[in-house]
PDB file of C-alpha atoms and ligand atoms in Angstrom:
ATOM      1  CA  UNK A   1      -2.020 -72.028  11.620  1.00 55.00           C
ATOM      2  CA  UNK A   2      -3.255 -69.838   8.584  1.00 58.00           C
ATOM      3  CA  UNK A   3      -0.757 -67.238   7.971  1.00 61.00           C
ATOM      4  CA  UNK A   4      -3.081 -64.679   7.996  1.00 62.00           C
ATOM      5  CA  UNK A   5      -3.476 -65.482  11.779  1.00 59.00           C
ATOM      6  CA  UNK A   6      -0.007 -64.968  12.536  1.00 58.00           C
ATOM      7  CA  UNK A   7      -0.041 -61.457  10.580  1.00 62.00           C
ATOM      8  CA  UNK A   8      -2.870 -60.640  12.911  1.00 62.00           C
ATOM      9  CA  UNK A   9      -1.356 -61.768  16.059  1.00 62.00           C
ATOM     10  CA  UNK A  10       1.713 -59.935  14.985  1.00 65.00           C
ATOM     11  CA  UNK A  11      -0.028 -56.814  14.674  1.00 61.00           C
ATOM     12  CA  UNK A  12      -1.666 -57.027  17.616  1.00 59.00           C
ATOM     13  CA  UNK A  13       1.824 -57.538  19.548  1.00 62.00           C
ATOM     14  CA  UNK A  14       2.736 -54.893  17.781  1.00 60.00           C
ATOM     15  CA  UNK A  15       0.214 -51.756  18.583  1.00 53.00           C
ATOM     16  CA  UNK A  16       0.531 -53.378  22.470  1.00 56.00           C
ATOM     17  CA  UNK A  17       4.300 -52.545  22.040  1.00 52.00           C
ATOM     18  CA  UNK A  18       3.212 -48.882  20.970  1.00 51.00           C
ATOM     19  CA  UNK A  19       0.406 -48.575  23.591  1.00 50.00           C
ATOM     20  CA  UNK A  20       3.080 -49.978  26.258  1.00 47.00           C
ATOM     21  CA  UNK A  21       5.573 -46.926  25.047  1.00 45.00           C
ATOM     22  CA  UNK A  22       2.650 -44.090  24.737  1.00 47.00           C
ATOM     23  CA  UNK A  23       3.502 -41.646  27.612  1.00 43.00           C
ATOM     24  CA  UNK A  24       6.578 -43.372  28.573  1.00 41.00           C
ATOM     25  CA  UNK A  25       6.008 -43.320  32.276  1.00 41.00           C
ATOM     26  CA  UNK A  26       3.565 -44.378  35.083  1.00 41.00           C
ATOM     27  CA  UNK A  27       0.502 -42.365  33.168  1.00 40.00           C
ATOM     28  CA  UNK A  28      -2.221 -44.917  31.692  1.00 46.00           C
ATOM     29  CA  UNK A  29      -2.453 -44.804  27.781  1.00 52.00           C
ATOM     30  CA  UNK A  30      -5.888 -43.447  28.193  1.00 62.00           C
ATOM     31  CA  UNK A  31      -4.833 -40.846  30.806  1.00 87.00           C
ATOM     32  CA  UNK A  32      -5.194 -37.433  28.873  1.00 97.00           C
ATOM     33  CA  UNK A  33      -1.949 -35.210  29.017  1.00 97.00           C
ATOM     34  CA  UNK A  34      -2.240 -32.356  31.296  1.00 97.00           C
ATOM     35  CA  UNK A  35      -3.529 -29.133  30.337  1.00 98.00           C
ATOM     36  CA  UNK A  36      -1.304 -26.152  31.215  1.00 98.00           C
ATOM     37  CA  UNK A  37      -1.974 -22.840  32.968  1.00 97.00           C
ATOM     38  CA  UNK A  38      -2.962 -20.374  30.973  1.00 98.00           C
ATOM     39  CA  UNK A  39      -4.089 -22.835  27.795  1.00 98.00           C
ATOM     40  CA  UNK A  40      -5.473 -21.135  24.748  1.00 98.00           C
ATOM     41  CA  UNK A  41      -8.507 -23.661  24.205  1.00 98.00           C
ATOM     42  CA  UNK A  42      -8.767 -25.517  20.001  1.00 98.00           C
ATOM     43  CA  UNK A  43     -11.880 -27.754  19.442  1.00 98.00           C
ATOM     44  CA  UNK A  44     -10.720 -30.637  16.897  1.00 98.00           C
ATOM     45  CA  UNK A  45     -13.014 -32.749  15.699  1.00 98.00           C
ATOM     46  CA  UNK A  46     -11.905 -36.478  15.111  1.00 98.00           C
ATOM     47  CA  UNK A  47     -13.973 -38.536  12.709  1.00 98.00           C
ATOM     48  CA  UNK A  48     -13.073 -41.834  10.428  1.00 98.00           C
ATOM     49  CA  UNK A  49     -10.625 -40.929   9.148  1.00 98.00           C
ATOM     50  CA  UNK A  50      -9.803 -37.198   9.362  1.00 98.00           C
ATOM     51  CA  UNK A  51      -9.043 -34.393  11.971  1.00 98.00           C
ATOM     52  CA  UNK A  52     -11.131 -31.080  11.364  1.00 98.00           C
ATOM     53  CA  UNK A  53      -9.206 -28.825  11.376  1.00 98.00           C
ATOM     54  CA  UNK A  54      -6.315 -30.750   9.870  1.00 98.00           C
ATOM     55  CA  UNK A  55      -4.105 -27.962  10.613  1.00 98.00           C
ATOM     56  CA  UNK A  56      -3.462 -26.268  13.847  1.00 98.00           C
ATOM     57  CA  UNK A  57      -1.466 -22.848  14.435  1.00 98.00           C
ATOM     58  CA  UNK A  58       0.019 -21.932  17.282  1.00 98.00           C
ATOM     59  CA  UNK A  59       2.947 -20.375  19.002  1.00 98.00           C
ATOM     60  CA  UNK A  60       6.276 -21.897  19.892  1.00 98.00           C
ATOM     61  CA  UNK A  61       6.205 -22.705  23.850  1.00 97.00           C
ATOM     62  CA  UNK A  62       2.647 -21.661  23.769  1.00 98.00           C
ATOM     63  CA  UNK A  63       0.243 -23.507  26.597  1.00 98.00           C
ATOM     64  CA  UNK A  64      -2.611 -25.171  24.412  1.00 98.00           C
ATOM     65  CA  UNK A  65      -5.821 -26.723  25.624  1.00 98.00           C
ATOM     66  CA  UNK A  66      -6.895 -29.767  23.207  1.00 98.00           C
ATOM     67  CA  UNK A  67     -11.204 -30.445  22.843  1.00 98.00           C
ATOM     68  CA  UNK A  68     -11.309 -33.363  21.198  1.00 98.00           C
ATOM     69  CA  UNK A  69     -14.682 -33.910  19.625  1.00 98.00           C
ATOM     70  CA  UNK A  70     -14.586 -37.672  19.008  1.00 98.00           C
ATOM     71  CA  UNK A  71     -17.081 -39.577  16.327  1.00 98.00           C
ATOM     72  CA  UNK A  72     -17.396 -42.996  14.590  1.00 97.00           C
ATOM     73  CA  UNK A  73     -15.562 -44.939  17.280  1.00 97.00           C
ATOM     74  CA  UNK A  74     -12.486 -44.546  19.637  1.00 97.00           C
ATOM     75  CA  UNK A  75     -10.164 -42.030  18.533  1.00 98.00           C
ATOM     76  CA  UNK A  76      -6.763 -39.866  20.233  1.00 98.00           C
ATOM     77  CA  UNK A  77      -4.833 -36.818  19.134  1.00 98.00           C
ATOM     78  CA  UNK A  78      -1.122 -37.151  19.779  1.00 98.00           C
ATOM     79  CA  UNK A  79       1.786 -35.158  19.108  1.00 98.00           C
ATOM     80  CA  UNK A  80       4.860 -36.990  19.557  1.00 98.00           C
ATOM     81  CA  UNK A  81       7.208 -34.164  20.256  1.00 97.00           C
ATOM     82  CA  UNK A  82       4.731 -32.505  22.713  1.00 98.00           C
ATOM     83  CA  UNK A  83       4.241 -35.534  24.303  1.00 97.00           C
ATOM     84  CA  UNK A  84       0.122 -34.755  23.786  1.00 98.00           C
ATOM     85  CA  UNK A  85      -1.892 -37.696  24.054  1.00 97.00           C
ATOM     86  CA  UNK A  86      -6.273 -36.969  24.424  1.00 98.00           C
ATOM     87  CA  UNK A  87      -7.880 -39.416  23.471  1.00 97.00           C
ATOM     88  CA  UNK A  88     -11.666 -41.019  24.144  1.00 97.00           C
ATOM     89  CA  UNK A  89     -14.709 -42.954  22.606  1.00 97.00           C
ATOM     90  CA  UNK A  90     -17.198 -41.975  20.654  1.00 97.00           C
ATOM     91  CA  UNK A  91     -19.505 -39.773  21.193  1.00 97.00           C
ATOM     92  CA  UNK A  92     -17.099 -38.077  24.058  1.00 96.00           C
ATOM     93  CA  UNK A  93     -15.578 -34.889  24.113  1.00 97.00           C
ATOM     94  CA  UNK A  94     -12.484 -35.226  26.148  1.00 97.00           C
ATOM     95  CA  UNK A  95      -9.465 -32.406  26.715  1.00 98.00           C
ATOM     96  CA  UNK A  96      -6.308 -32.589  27.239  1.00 98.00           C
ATOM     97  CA  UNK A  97      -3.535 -30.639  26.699  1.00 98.00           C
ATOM     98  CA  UNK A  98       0.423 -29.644  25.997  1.00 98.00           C
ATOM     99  CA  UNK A  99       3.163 -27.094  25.111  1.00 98.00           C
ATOM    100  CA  UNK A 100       3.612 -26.490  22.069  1.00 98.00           C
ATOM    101  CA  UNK A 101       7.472 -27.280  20.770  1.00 98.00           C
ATOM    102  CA  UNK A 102       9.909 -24.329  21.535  1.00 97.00           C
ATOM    103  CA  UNK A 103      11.377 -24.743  18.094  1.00 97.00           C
ATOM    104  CA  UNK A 104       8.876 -23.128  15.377  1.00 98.00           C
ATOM    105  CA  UNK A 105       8.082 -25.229  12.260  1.00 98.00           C
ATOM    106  CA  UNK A 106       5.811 -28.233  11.242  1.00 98.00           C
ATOM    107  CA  UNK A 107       5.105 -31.108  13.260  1.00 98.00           C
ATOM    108  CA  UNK A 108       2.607 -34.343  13.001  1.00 98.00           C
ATOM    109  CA  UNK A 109      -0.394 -34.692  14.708  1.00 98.00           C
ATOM    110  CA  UNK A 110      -2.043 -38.409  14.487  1.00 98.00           C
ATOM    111  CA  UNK A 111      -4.189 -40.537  16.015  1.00 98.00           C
ATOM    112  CA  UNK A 112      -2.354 -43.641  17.244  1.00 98.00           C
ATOM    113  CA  UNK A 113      -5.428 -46.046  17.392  1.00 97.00           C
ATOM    114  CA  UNK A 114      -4.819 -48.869  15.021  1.00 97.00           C
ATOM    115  CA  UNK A 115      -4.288 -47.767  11.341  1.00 97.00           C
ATOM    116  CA  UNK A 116      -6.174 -44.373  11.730  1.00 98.00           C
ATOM    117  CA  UNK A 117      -2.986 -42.614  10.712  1.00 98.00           C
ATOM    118  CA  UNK A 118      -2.181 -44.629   7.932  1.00 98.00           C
ATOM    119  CA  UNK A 119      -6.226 -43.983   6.772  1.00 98.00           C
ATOM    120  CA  UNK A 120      -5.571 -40.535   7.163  1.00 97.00           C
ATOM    121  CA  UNK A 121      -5.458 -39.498  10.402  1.00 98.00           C
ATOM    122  CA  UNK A 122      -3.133 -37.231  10.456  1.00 98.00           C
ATOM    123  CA  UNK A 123      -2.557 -33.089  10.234  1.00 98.00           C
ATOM    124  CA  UNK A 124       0.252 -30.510  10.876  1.00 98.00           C
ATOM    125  CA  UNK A 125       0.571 -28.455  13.354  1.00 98.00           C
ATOM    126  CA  UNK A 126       2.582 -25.467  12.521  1.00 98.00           C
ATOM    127  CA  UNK A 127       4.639 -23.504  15.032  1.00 98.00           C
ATOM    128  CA  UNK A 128       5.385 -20.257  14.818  1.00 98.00           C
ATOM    129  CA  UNK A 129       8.248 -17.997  16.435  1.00 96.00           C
ATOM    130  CA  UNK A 130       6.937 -17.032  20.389  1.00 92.00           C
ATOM    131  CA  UNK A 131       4.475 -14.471  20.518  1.00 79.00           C
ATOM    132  CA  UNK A 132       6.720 -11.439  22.817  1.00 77.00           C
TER     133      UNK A 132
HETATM  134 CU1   CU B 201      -8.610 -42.764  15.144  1.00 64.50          CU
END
């Protein structure tokens, strides 16, 4: 076997390993987190291989509503921290949605479909101190 087969195999095994641990409980990879009461709605745009805007604002603990306006072929929006995950094919604009971190500063935003992120999928969102 060519060992450019096993490098592929390996990756493979490897993004089912991720796509096994996305969500971390009984919710589907491709289920869409949960949008909270009260979410403040942000259109993103996800495209190969960049997020418009690539950087989102928002308030710590803040309830956020995610429109994810997807192009080229399947893309997500995850945040790791805020345990986001929307995510759909192209040509779909799916929402989802999360709370932001309670603890203000700069956190990752990626998509988590094969090497997006490492093509440049990837933004910051920034979180500010809780609006009173
Ligand atoms: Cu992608």
């Amino acid at each position: 076997v060519p060992a450019r087969t096993l490098t592929a195999a390996a990756a493979v095994a490897a993004i089912a390993a991720l796509v096994a641990g996305c969500g971390g409980d009984d919710a589907g990879h491709h289920e869409n987190s949960a949008v909270p009461d009260g979410a403040r709605t942000i259109a993103v745009t996800a495209r190969d291989f960049e997020f418009e805007p690539a950087a989102i604002e928002v308030a710590a603990g803040e309830p956020i509503r995610i429109d994810l306006d997807v192009h080229n072929e399947p893309h997500d929006f995850v945040v790791d921290e805020a345990h986001a995950h929307v995510g759909g094919e192209e040509g779909e604009t799916v929402t989802g949605g999360f709370t932001a971190p309670g603890e203000p500063g700069e956190y990752a935003f990626y998509c988590s479909i094969g090497n997006h992120r490492q093509l440049g999928m990837e933004g910051t969102l920034v979180v500010g101190q809780a609006t009173p």
